[in-house]
Amino acid sequence: MKKTIIITAGGLLFATLFYNQTLGINALIYSTFLIIALVVSKKGLLSKTTTVISALGMLTSAVAICYHGATWSIITYFFSTILFIGYVASSQSSIYISWLNGIYNSVFGVFHSFIYQQEETQVSQSKKKVDVGQLIKLIVIPLFLVIIFTILYSTSNPVFNEVLTAVDFSFINVFWMFTAVFGAFIMANIHQPLPIYDITARDQNYPNELEPKPLNEKQLKSVTNESQIGLISIICLNALLVMVLITEVIFLINSKSNHASVLSSAVHQGVYASIVSILLALTVIAIIFRGNVNFLKKNQNLRRLTYLWIGFNSLLVISIFIKNYTYIDDHGLTHKRIGVMVYLLLTMVGLCTTYLKINYRLNFVYLLRRNLAIGYATIAIYSVINWSAIITDHNIKENHIDPFYLRNLLPQNAMVLKKQGLYDEYTFNKNRKRRRSNKVYNEVTFIDRNWQEFNWIAYQIQEENEKVAP
């Protein structure tokens, strides 16, 4: 009975919040309901650290949608919701397996018993309970068939069509009902999420540490050859990177005298190429230290040179940071330039985890687990901040004003533009023709919202307009 109530309430709430609505406070309300419903359904849910953190991530991204509604906050919200469902299904799984479990439950949750045949004892016990999935199918499938055949019969039979026309169905909103059924289906799927057993068990049993394997003479020779190849490769790459760093220092010393186009090219092309080279460097290290090379007694030189290469790559990251910062100082902030900073941060994280992998003889799965988790956390934090407002405020104060770019940041930077007295210049209203460069933002459409679509910036604009209105 409890399960039926939760699924029904979930469907009705889903339709009420999201039918014909844009995202706003409805995301926060539904996320809160989802957490409460799963806590009621699954005891001890909030005692799991990963579940609590993913729930907080989902709520935080929902708050960001209510606050500024930037695209990154919406993307992070969906990823966080799927992750939360995945961790409810299996709290000890890696982050990528949890995403997979979340998607699996969202789409195939009610079919889990068909995919995984239950034991006879479990089947006999389940017969005592209401099979909600079966109940939904008993309602949805016949209803769908009735609607389809009603349309066909009304098309082929004029008399039947007149009878249907005479009946007033205007009080029924078929699309709202469909949205409610869809919401109930989603709630039935995720009501008691279960993992994909085989993949989840394999992931949980897979350690982060490498284990030495006994080698015969032939295998030992092969591993020794790999170590020698790795040593020579690392020596060459270190020498090459030293030359690159020297040229980087020369470029940075002369950066103030360089033409703007040269600095722009160095940032837009050189930065991305350098980041790719560092990622490839991490891949090379992961390949070299993927197995028994880690346990060779005579691999100390290889390890030291690899640590040195990681250090050189860190210096390259710092060099890229300085170039990007110089470009920001000269030409102002943009989303791409902030994105470069985020990439550099994640690259440094990758270098640190790679060092840990070599030092503690960890495997590639460790790198995947740690780097994905840290990457997700970084992007989740990034999406909470209203970067468009920060960019606009910084560029106006530093006199790096690009009207076309600032218009494209609307509506997230609307209150900053109002504060600086530039809002009316960059937008249009009923007394002003639409400017050609502003093709996206429409104030009337943006602030015309139902309560489900509440957005803090839209609310502030509306309040400001009411103060100004005679």
Short mmCIF file of C-alpha atoms in Angstrom, two decimals:
data_model
loop_
_atom_site.label_atom_id
_atom_site.label_comp_id
_atom_site.label_asym_id
_atom_site.label_seq_id
_atom_site.Cartn_x
_atom_site.Cartn_y
_atom_site.Cartn_z
CA MET A 1 0.00 0.00 0.00
CA LYS A 2 2.83 2.39 0.91
CA LYS A 3 4.51 1.68 -2.40
CA THR A 4 1.31 2.38 -4.34
CA ILE A 5 0.78 5.69 -2.55
CA ILE A 6 4.34 6.84 -3.23
CA ILE A 7 4.15 5.92 -6.93
CA THR A 8 0.76 7.60 -7.36
CA ALA A 9 1.90 10.72 -5.52
CA GLY A 10 5.07 10.75 -7.60
CA GLY A 11 3.09 10.70 -10.83
CA LEU A 12 0.68 13.44 -9.78
CA LEU A 13 3.48 15.62 -8.44
CA PHE A 14 5.56 15.09 -11.60
CA ALA A 15 2.69 16.25 -13.82
CA THR A 16 1.88 19.20 -11.54
CA LEU A 17 5.46 20.39 -11.46
CA PHE A 18 6.70 19.72 -14.99
CA TYR A 19 3.75 19.61 -17.41
CA ASN A 20 4.16 22.54 -19.79
CA GLN A 21 6.69 24.18 -17.45
CA THR A 22 10.32 25.18 -17.72
CA LEU A 23 12.79 24.23 -15.00
CA GLY A 24 12.81 26.32 -11.86
CA ILE A 25 11.82 25.63 -8.28
CA ASN A 26 9.99 22.52 -9.54
CA ALA A 27 13.35 20.76 -9.79
CA LEU A 28 14.08 21.48 -6.11
CA ILE A 29 10.61 20.36 -4.97
CA TYR A 30 10.75 17.13 -6.97
CA SER A 31 14.29 16.37 -5.73
CA THR A 32 13.15 16.84 -2.13
CA PHE A 33 10.18 14.53 -2.71
CA LEU A 34 12.45 11.96 -4.37
CA ILE A 35 14.79 11.89 -1.37
CA ILE A 36 11.90 11.60 1.11
CA ALA A 37 10.21 8.86 -0.93
CA LEU A 38 13.38 6.78 -1.19
CA VAL A 39 14.18 7.27 2.50
CA VAL A 40 10.69 6.01 3.38
CA SER A 41 11.05 3.06 1.00
CA LYS A 42 14.59 2.08 1.96
CA LYS A 43 15.58 2.20 5.62
CA GLY A 44 19.10 3.30 6.52
CA LEU A 45 19.50 5.20 3.25
CA LEU A 46 20.97 8.31 4.84
CA SER A 47 23.57 6.31 6.75
CA LYS A 48 25.54 5.83 3.52
CA THR A 49 28.09 8.59 2.85
CA THR A 50 27.96 8.32 -0.95
CA THR A 51 24.16 8.49 -0.93
CA VAL A 52 24.13 11.59 1.27
CA ILE A 53 26.79 13.36 -0.83
CA SER A 54 24.99 12.58 -4.12
CA ALA A 55 21.68 13.75 -2.60
CA LEU A 56 23.32 17.02 -1.56
CA GLY A 57 24.76 17.34 -5.07
CA MET A 58 21.29 16.90 -6.57
CA LEU A 59 19.74 19.45 -4.21
CA THR A 60 22.57 21.94 -4.74
CA SER A 61 22.26 21.80 -8.53
CA ALA A 62 18.46 22.18 -8.17
CA VAL A 63 19.05 25.31 -6.06
CA ALA A 64 21.39 26.60 -8.80
CA ILE A 65 18.57 26.14 -11.34
CA CYS A 66 16.27 28.21 -9.10
CA TYR A 67 18.97 30.83 -8.61
CA HIS A 68 20.39 31.47 -12.09
CA GLY A 69 19.28 28.58 -14.35
CA ALA A 70 22.47 28.39 -16.41
CA THR A 71 22.92 25.45 -18.78
CA TRP A 72 25.65 23.84 -16.67
CA SER A 73 23.38 23.76 -13.63
CA ILE A 74 20.72 21.87 -15.61
CA ILE A 75 23.25 19.38 -16.99
CA THR A 76 24.71 18.81 -13.52
CA TYR A 77 21.22 18.36 -12.08
CA PHE A 78 20.43 15.45 -14.39
CA PHE A 79 23.82 13.83 -13.79
CA SER A 80 23.43 14.26 -10.03
CA THR A 81 19.93 12.79 -10.03
CA ILE A 82 21.05 9.73 -11.97
CA LEU A 83 24.06 9.39 -9.65
CA PHE A 84 21.85 9.59 -6.56
CA ILE A 85 19.57 6.84 -7.85
CA GLY A 86 22.63 4.73 -8.70
CA TYR A 87 24.10 5.13 -5.21
CA VAL A 88 20.75 4.22 -3.65
CA ALA A 89 20.89 1.00 -5.68
CA SER A 90 24.48 0.28 -4.58
CA SER A 91 26.28 2.71 -2.28
CA GLN A 92 29.71 1.04 -2.58
CA SER A 93 30.04 1.20 -6.37
CA SER A 94 32.39 3.35 -8.41
CA ILE A 95 30.95 6.58 -9.75
CA TYR A 96 30.70 5.36 -13.37
CA ILE A 97 28.94 2.15 -12.28
CA SER A 98 26.56 4.24 -10.18
CA TRP A 99 25.67 6.33 -13.24
CA LEU A 100 25.05 3.11 -15.14
CA ASN A 101 22.87 1.75 -12.32
CA GLY A 102 20.98 5.04 -12.20
CA ILE A 103 20.19 4.96 -15.91
CA TYR A 104 19.26 1.27 -15.71
CA ASN A 105 16.78 1.83 -12.88
CA SER A 106 15.29 4.97 -14.45
CA VAL A 107 14.46 3.08 -17.65
CA PHE A 108 14.14 -0.60 -16.71
CA GLY A 109 13.42 -0.57 -12.97
CA VAL A 110 9.98 -2.22 -13.11
CA PHE A 111 11.36 -4.94 -15.40
CA HIS A 112 14.17 -5.90 -13.02
CA SER A 113 12.39 -9.08 -11.88
CA PHE A 114 12.06 -10.19 -15.49
CA ILE A 115 15.69 -9.44 -16.30
CA TYR A 116 16.93 -11.25 -13.19
CA GLN A 117 14.82 -14.30 -12.41
CA GLN A 118 14.22 -14.41 -8.68
CA GLU A 119 14.63 -17.48 -6.51
CA GLU A 120 11.49 -19.54 -5.88
CA THR A 121 11.35 -18.44 -2.24
CA GLN A 122 11.47 -14.80 -3.28
CA VAL A 123 8.77 -15.32 -5.89
CA SER A 124 6.45 -17.00 -3.42
CA GLN A 125 6.96 -14.13 -0.96
CA SER A 126 6.40 -11.49 -3.60
CA LYS A 127 3.01 -12.97 -4.45
CA LYS A 128 1.75 -11.69 -1.11
CA LYS A 129 2.55 -8.13 -2.16
CA VAL A 130 0.97 -5.98 -4.83
CA ASP A 131 2.93 -6.10 -8.07
CA VAL A 132 2.82 -2.39 -8.89
CA GLY A 133 4.67 -2.81 -12.17
CA GLN A 134 2.09 -5.32 -13.34
CA LEU A 135 -0.70 -3.04 -12.09
CA ILE A 136 0.65 -0.11 -14.11
CA LYS A 137 0.90 -2.28 -17.23
CA LEU A 138 -2.66 -3.51 -16.69
CA ILE A 139 -3.83 0.11 -16.77
CA VAL A 140 -1.51 1.75 -19.29
CA ILE A 141 -1.48 -0.89 -22.06
CA PRO A 142 -5.29 -1.37 -22.32
CA LEU A 143 -5.80 2.41 -22.07
CA PHE A 144 -3.29 2.98 -24.86
CA LEU A 145 -4.99 0.38 -27.07
CA VAL A 146 -8.44 1.86 -26.40
CA ILE A 147 -7.25 5.34 -27.42
CA ILE A 148 -5.59 4.08 -30.62
CA PHE A 149 -8.60 2.04 -31.73
CA THR A 150 -11.02 4.82 -30.80
CA ILE A 151 -9.15 7.14 -33.16
CA LEU A 152 -9.21 4.51 -35.92
CA TYR A 153 -12.92 3.69 -35.47
CA SER A 154 -13.90 7.38 -35.39
CA THR A 155 -12.05 7.89 -38.66
CA SER A 156 -13.71 4.95 -40.40
CA ASN A 157 -17.25 5.31 -38.92
CA PRO A 158 -18.97 8.74 -39.27
CA VAL A 159 -21.77 7.83 -36.84
CA PHE A 160 -19.31 6.78 -34.14
CA ASN A 161 -17.35 9.98 -34.80
CA GLU A 162 -20.53 12.08 -34.28
CA VAL A 163 -21.20 10.32 -30.99
CA LEU A 164 -17.67 11.08 -29.78
CA THR A 165 -17.98 14.69 -30.96
CA ALA A 166 -21.21 15.14 -29.03
CA VAL A 167 -19.51 14.15 -25.77
CA ASP A 168 -17.68 17.06 -24.09
CA PHE A 169 -14.20 15.88 -23.10
CA SER A 170 -12.82 19.40 -22.71
CA PHE A 171 -12.36 18.92 -18.96
CA ILE A 172 -9.84 16.13 -19.64
CA ASN A 173 -6.27 17.12 -20.42
CA VAL A 174 -4.89 14.02 -22.10
CA PHE A 175 -1.32 15.33 -22.17
CA TRP A 176 -1.38 16.17 -18.45
CA MET A 177 -2.64 12.65 -17.75
CA PHE A 178 0.08 11.18 -19.95
CA THR A 179 2.68 13.23 -18.06
CA ALA A 180 1.26 11.91 -14.75
CA VAL A 181 1.43 8.32 -16.00
CA PHE A 182 4.97 8.90 -17.21
CA GLY A 183 5.91 10.35 -13.81
CA ALA A 184 4.33 7.35 -12.06
CA PHE A 185 6.28 5.03 -14.34
CA ILE A 186 9.54 6.80 -13.41
CA MET A 187 8.65 6.60 -9.73
CA ALA A 188 7.82 2.89 -10.05
CA ASN A 189 11.21 2.36 -11.69
CA ILE A 190 13.24 4.11 -9.01
CA HIS A 191 11.06 3.35 -5.98
CA GLN A 192 13.41 0.59 -4.84
CA PRO A 193 16.40 0.78 -7.18
CA LEU A 194 18.47 -2.35 -7.61
CA PRO A 195 21.92 -2.69 -9.22
CA ILE A 196 22.98 -4.54 -12.33
CA TYR A 197 24.24 -7.49 -10.32
CA ASP A 198 27.10 -8.83 -12.45
CA ILE A 199 28.73 -5.50 -13.29
CA THR A 200 28.25 -4.07 -9.81
CA ALA A 201 29.67 -7.15 -8.05
CA ARG A 202 32.68 -7.17 -10.38
CA ASP A 203 33.29 -3.49 -9.70
CA GLN A 204 33.02 -3.83 -5.92
CA ASN A 205 35.39 -6.81 -5.89
CA TYR A 206 37.94 -5.11 -8.13
CA PRO A 207 40.75 -3.64 -5.97
CA ASN A 208 42.68 -0.43 -6.56
CA GLU A 209 46.02 -2.09 -5.81
CA LEU A 210 48.12 -4.03 -8.27
CA GLU A 211 49.13 -7.51 -7.21
CA PRO A 212 52.44 -9.10 -8.26
CA LYS A 213 52.14 -12.23 -10.35
CA PRO A 214 54.69 -15.05 -10.47
CA LEU A 215 56.64 -14.86 -13.72
CA ASN A 216 58.55 -17.47 -15.60
CA GLU A 217 61.82 -16.63 -17.30
CA LYS A 218 60.21 -15.66 -20.59
CA GLN A 219 57.65 -13.40 -18.93
CA LEU A 220 60.32 -11.78 -16.76
CA LYS A 221 62.38 -10.98 -19.84
CA SER A 222 59.32 -9.45 -21.52
CA VAL A 223 58.61 -7.25 -18.51
CA THR A 224 62.28 -6.21 -18.33
CA ASN A 225 62.16 -5.24 -22.02
CA GLU A 226 59.03 -3.16 -21.36
CA SER A 227 60.85 -1.42 -18.51
CA GLN A 228 63.81 -0.61 -20.76
CA ILE A 229 61.53 0.76 -23.48
CA GLY A 230 59.73 2.84 -20.88
CA LEU A 231 63.01 4.15 -19.47
CA ILE A 232 64.32 5.27 -22.87
CA SER A 233 60.94 6.82 -23.74
CA ILE A 234 60.77 8.75 -20.47
CA ILE A 235 64.36 10.02 -20.91
CA CYS A 236 63.53 11.31 -24.41
CA LEU A 237 60.26 12.86 -23.29
CA ASN A 238 61.96 14.55 -20.32
CA ALA A 239 64.60 16.05 -22.63
CA LEU A 240 61.90 17.25 -25.03
CA LEU A 241 59.83 18.73 -22.21
CA VAL A 242 62.85 20.61 -20.83
CA MET A 243 63.26 22.28 -24.23
CA VAL A 244 59.54 23.13 -24.29
CA LEU A 245 59.73 24.64 -20.80
CA ILE A 246 62.72 26.78 -21.79
CA THR A 247 60.76 28.18 -24.74
CA GLU A 248 57.77 28.70 -22.44
CA VAL A 249 59.92 30.79 -20.09
CA ILE A 250 61.21 32.85 -23.04
CA PHE A 251 57.64 33.42 -24.25
CA LEU A 252 56.44 34.46 -20.78
CA ILE A 253 59.34 36.90 -20.34
CA ASN A 254 58.41 38.55 -23.66
CA SER A 255 54.64 38.21 -23.21
CA LYS A 256 54.12 41.92 -22.48
CA SER A 257 55.84 42.88 -25.71
CA ASN A 258 54.00 40.28 -27.80
CA HIS A 259 51.23 41.42 -30.09
CA ALA A 260 47.69 40.64 -28.93
CA SER A 261 47.14 38.25 -31.82
CA VAL A 262 50.27 36.27 -30.84
CA LEU A 263 49.10 35.98 -27.25
CA SER A 264 45.61 35.02 -28.44
CA SER A 265 47.05 32.27 -30.64
CA ALA A 266 49.22 31.02 -27.77
CA VAL A 267 46.20 30.80 -25.52
CA HIS A 268 43.55 29.47 -27.88
CA GLN A 269 45.77 26.99 -29.75
CA GLY A 270 48.78 26.42 -27.52
CA VAL A 271 46.80 25.93 -24.33
CA TYR A 272 44.55 23.22 -25.73
CA ALA A 273 47.47 21.49 -27.46
CA SER A 274 49.43 21.56 -24.19
CA ILE A 275 46.52 20.12 -22.24
CA VAL A 276 46.16 17.30 -24.78
CA SER A 277 49.90 16.61 -24.52
CA ILE A 278 49.63 16.36 -20.73
CA LEU A 279 46.67 13.99 -20.99
CA LEU A 280 48.67 11.86 -23.42
CA ALA A 281 51.57 11.95 -20.95
CA LEU A 282 49.28 10.59 -18.24
CA THR A 283 48.13 7.86 -20.63
CA VAL A 284 51.74 6.90 -21.43
CA ILE A 285 52.58 6.65 -17.73
CA ALA A 286 49.49 4.54 -17.06
CA ILE A 287 50.52 2.16 -19.88
CA ILE A 288 54.13 1.86 -18.73
CA PHE A 289 53.16 1.17 -15.11
CA ARG A 290 50.15 -1.00 -15.85
CA GLY A 291 51.42 -4.34 -14.51
CA ASN A 292 54.49 -6.21 -13.31
CA VAL A 293 56.85 -3.36 -14.25
CA ASN A 294 55.81 -1.88 -10.89
CA PHE A 295 57.37 -4.80 -9.03
CA LEU A 296 60.73 -5.04 -10.80
CA LYS A 297 63.59 -4.55 -8.35
CA LYS A 298 65.65 -2.60 -10.88
CA ASN A 299 63.04 -0.03 -11.91
CA GLN A 300 64.09 2.78 -9.52
CA ASN A 301 65.56 4.88 -12.32
CA LEU A 302 62.35 4.55 -14.32
CA ARG A 303 60.28 5.62 -11.31
CA ARG A 304 62.51 8.62 -10.53
CA LEU A 305 62.49 9.81 -14.14
CA THR A 306 58.72 9.42 -14.27
CA TYR A 307 58.36 11.52 -11.11
CA LEU A 308 60.59 14.10 -12.77
CA TRP A 309 58.39 14.05 -15.89
CA ILE A 310 55.29 14.57 -13.71
CA GLY A 311 57.07 17.55 -12.13
CA PHE A 312 57.94 19.00 -15.54
CA ASN A 313 54.33 18.58 -16.67
CA SER A 314 53.23 20.43 -13.54
CA LEU A 315 55.52 23.31 -14.55
CA LEU A 316 53.94 23.24 -18.00
CA VAL A 317 50.50 23.54 -16.37
CA ILE A 318 51.71 26.55 -14.39
CA SER A 319 53.04 28.10 -17.60
CA ILE A 320 49.67 27.63 -19.31
CA PHE A 321 47.96 29.14 -16.27
CA ILE A 322 50.18 32.24 -16.46
CA LYS A 323 49.46 32.67 -20.19
CA ASN A 324 45.73 32.32 -19.66
CA TYR A 325 45.80 34.71 -16.68
CA THR A 326 47.77 37.26 -18.74
CA TYR A 327 45.22 37.01 -21.53
CA ILE A 328 42.37 37.48 -19.03
CA ASP A 329 44.14 40.50 -17.54
CA ASP A 330 44.54 42.07 -20.99
CA HIS A 331 41.22 41.12 -22.60
CA GLY A 332 38.78 40.21 -19.84
CA LEU A 333 36.97 37.09 -18.65
CA THR A 334 34.96 34.68 -20.78
CA HIS A 335 33.42 31.29 -20.11
CA LYS A 336 36.10 29.63 -22.24
CA ARG A 337 38.94 31.25 -20.30
CA ILE A 338 37.39 30.16 -17.01
CA GLY A 339 36.98 26.72 -18.58
CA VAL A 340 40.70 26.62 -19.29
CA MET A 341 41.35 27.26 -15.58
CA VAL A 342 39.05 24.37 -14.69
CA TYR A 343 40.84 22.10 -17.19
CA LEU A 344 44.19 23.05 -15.68
CA LEU A 345 42.92 22.28 -12.18
CA LEU A 346 41.70 18.87 -13.28
CA THR A 347 44.99 18.25 -15.08
CA MET A 348 46.93 18.95 -11.88
CA VAL A 349 44.62 16.53 -10.10
CA GLY A 350 45.39 13.95 -12.78
CA LEU A 351 49.13 14.46 -12.30
CA CYS A 352 48.77 14.03 -8.52
CA THR A 353 46.70 10.83 -8.84
CA THR A 354 49.20 9.51 -11.38
CA TYR A 355 52.01 10.09 -8.89
CA LEU A 356 50.01 8.20 -6.25
CA LYS A 357 49.39 5.38 -8.72
CA ILE A 358 53.12 4.89 -9.31
CA ASN A 359 54.20 5.42 -5.70
CA TYR A 360 51.65 3.03 -4.20
CA ARG A 361 51.49 0.57 -7.12
CA LEU A 362 47.85 1.24 -7.97
CA ASN A 363 46.05 0.22 -11.15
CA PHE A 364 44.31 2.09 -13.96
CA VAL A 365 40.90 1.52 -12.37
CA TYR A 366 42.08 3.62 -9.43
CA LEU A 367 42.84 6.50 -11.81
CA LEU A 368 39.42 6.13 -13.43
CA ARG A 369 37.57 6.05 -10.12
CA ARG A 370 39.38 8.95 -8.47
CA ASN A 371 39.63 11.26 -11.46
CA LEU A 372 35.98 10.81 -12.47
CA ALA A 373 34.79 11.45 -8.91
CA ILE A 374 36.95 14.57 -8.55
CA GLY A 375 35.97 15.74 -12.04
CA TYR A 376 32.27 15.39 -11.25
CA ALA A 377 32.68 17.22 -7.92
CA THR A 378 34.56 20.06 -9.65
CA ILE A 379 31.91 20.49 -12.35
CA ALA A 380 29.13 20.28 -9.74
CA ILE A 381 30.73 23.13 -7.77
CA TYR A 382 31.39 25.06 -10.99
CA SER A 383 27.72 24.84 -12.02
CA VAL A 384 26.48 26.39 -8.76
CA ILE A 385 28.26 29.70 -9.40
CA ASN A 386 26.69 32.34 -11.63
CA TRP A 387 29.75 32.85 -13.81
CA SER A 388 27.94 35.08 -16.31
CA ALA A 389 27.33 37.65 -13.55
CA ILE A 390 30.96 37.43 -12.40
CA ILE A 391 32.26 37.80 -15.97
CA THR A 392 30.04 40.82 -16.62
CA ASP A 393 30.97 42.55 -13.36
CA HIS A 394 34.71 41.94 -13.89
CA ASN A 395 34.75 43.06 -17.53
CA ILE A 396 32.81 46.26 -16.83
CA LYS A 397 35.04 47.20 -13.89
CA GLU A 398 38.20 46.46 -15.90
CA ASN A 399 36.81 48.22 -18.99
CA HIS A 400 36.83 45.10 -21.18
CA ILE A 401 33.31 45.63 -22.47
CA ASP A 402 32.15 43.57 -25.44
CA PRO A 403 28.44 44.45 -25.89
CA PHE A 404 27.71 41.49 -28.15
CA TYR A 405 29.25 39.02 -25.68
CA LEU A 406 27.53 40.56 -22.66
CA ARG A 407 24.17 40.36 -24.45
CA ASN A 408 24.74 36.67 -25.03
CA LEU A 409 25.19 36.16 -21.27
CA LEU A 410 21.64 37.31 -20.55
CA PRO A 411 19.60 36.62 -18.46
CA GLN A 412 22.14 35.38 -15.90
CA ASN A 413 23.92 38.77 -15.85
CA ALA A 414 20.75 40.89 -15.92
CA MET A 415 21.04 42.25 -12.37
CA VAL A 416 24.69 43.23 -12.88
CA LEU A 417 23.74 45.13 -16.05
CA LYS A 418 20.91 46.84 -14.16
CA LYS A 419 23.30 47.81 -11.37
CA GLN A 420 25.71 49.31 -13.93
CA GLY A 421 22.90 51.07 -15.81
CA LEU A 422 23.48 49.07 -19.02
CA TYR A 423 20.48 46.75 -18.96
CA ASP A 424 18.16 48.87 -21.12
CA GLU A 425 20.95 49.40 -23.65
CA TYR A 426 21.55 45.67 -24.06
CA THR A 427 17.91 44.55 -24.08
CA PHE A 428 14.63 45.59 -25.63
CA ASN A 429 11.21 46.39 -24.23
CA LYS A 430 7.79 47.24 -25.54
CA ASN A 431 8.91 50.77 -26.48
CA ARG A 432 12.09 49.68 -28.21
CA LYS A 433 12.76 47.56 -31.29
CA ARG A 434 14.66 44.33 -30.87
CA ARG A 435 18.38 44.68 -31.46
CA ARG A 436 19.80 42.47 -34.16
CA SER A 437 22.58 41.03 -32.04
CA ASN A 438 20.25 40.00 -29.21
CA LYS A 439 18.49 36.95 -30.67
CA VAL A 440 17.94 34.90 -27.54
CA TYR A 441 16.89 36.96 -24.54
CA ASN A 442 13.34 38.26 -24.26
CA GLU A 443 12.54 39.84 -20.92
CA VAL A 444 8.78 39.44 -21.23
CA THR A 445 9.08 35.72 -21.95
CA PHE A 446 11.73 35.20 -19.27
CA ILE A 447 9.80 36.76 -16.37
CA ASP A 448 6.40 35.38 -17.43
CA ARG A 449 6.57 32.29 -15.20
CA ASN A 450 4.25 30.11 -13.18
CA TRP A 451 5.13 29.30 -9.57
CA GLN A 452 6.64 25.98 -10.69
CA GLU A 453 9.14 27.85 -12.86
CA PHE A 454 10.30 30.28 -10.16
CA ASN A 455 13.75 31.74 -10.86
CA TRP A 456 15.47 34.21 -8.54
CA ILE A 457 16.84 36.41 -11.35
CA ALA A 458 13.44 36.57 -13.06
CA TYR A 459 11.87 37.47 -9.72
CA GLN A 460 14.39 40.28 -9.15
CA ILE A 461 13.81 41.71 -12.65
CA GLN A 462 10.07 41.69 -12.06
CA GLU A 463 10.50 43.43 -8.70
CA GLU A 464 12.71 46.09 -10.29
CA ASN A 465 10.19 46.67 -13.08
CA GLU A 466 7.35 47.11 -10.58
CA LYS A 467 9.38 49.71 -8.68
CA VAL A 468 10.02 51.69 -11.89
CA ALA A 469 6.48 51.36 -13.26
CA PRO A 470 4.28 54.47 -12.67
#
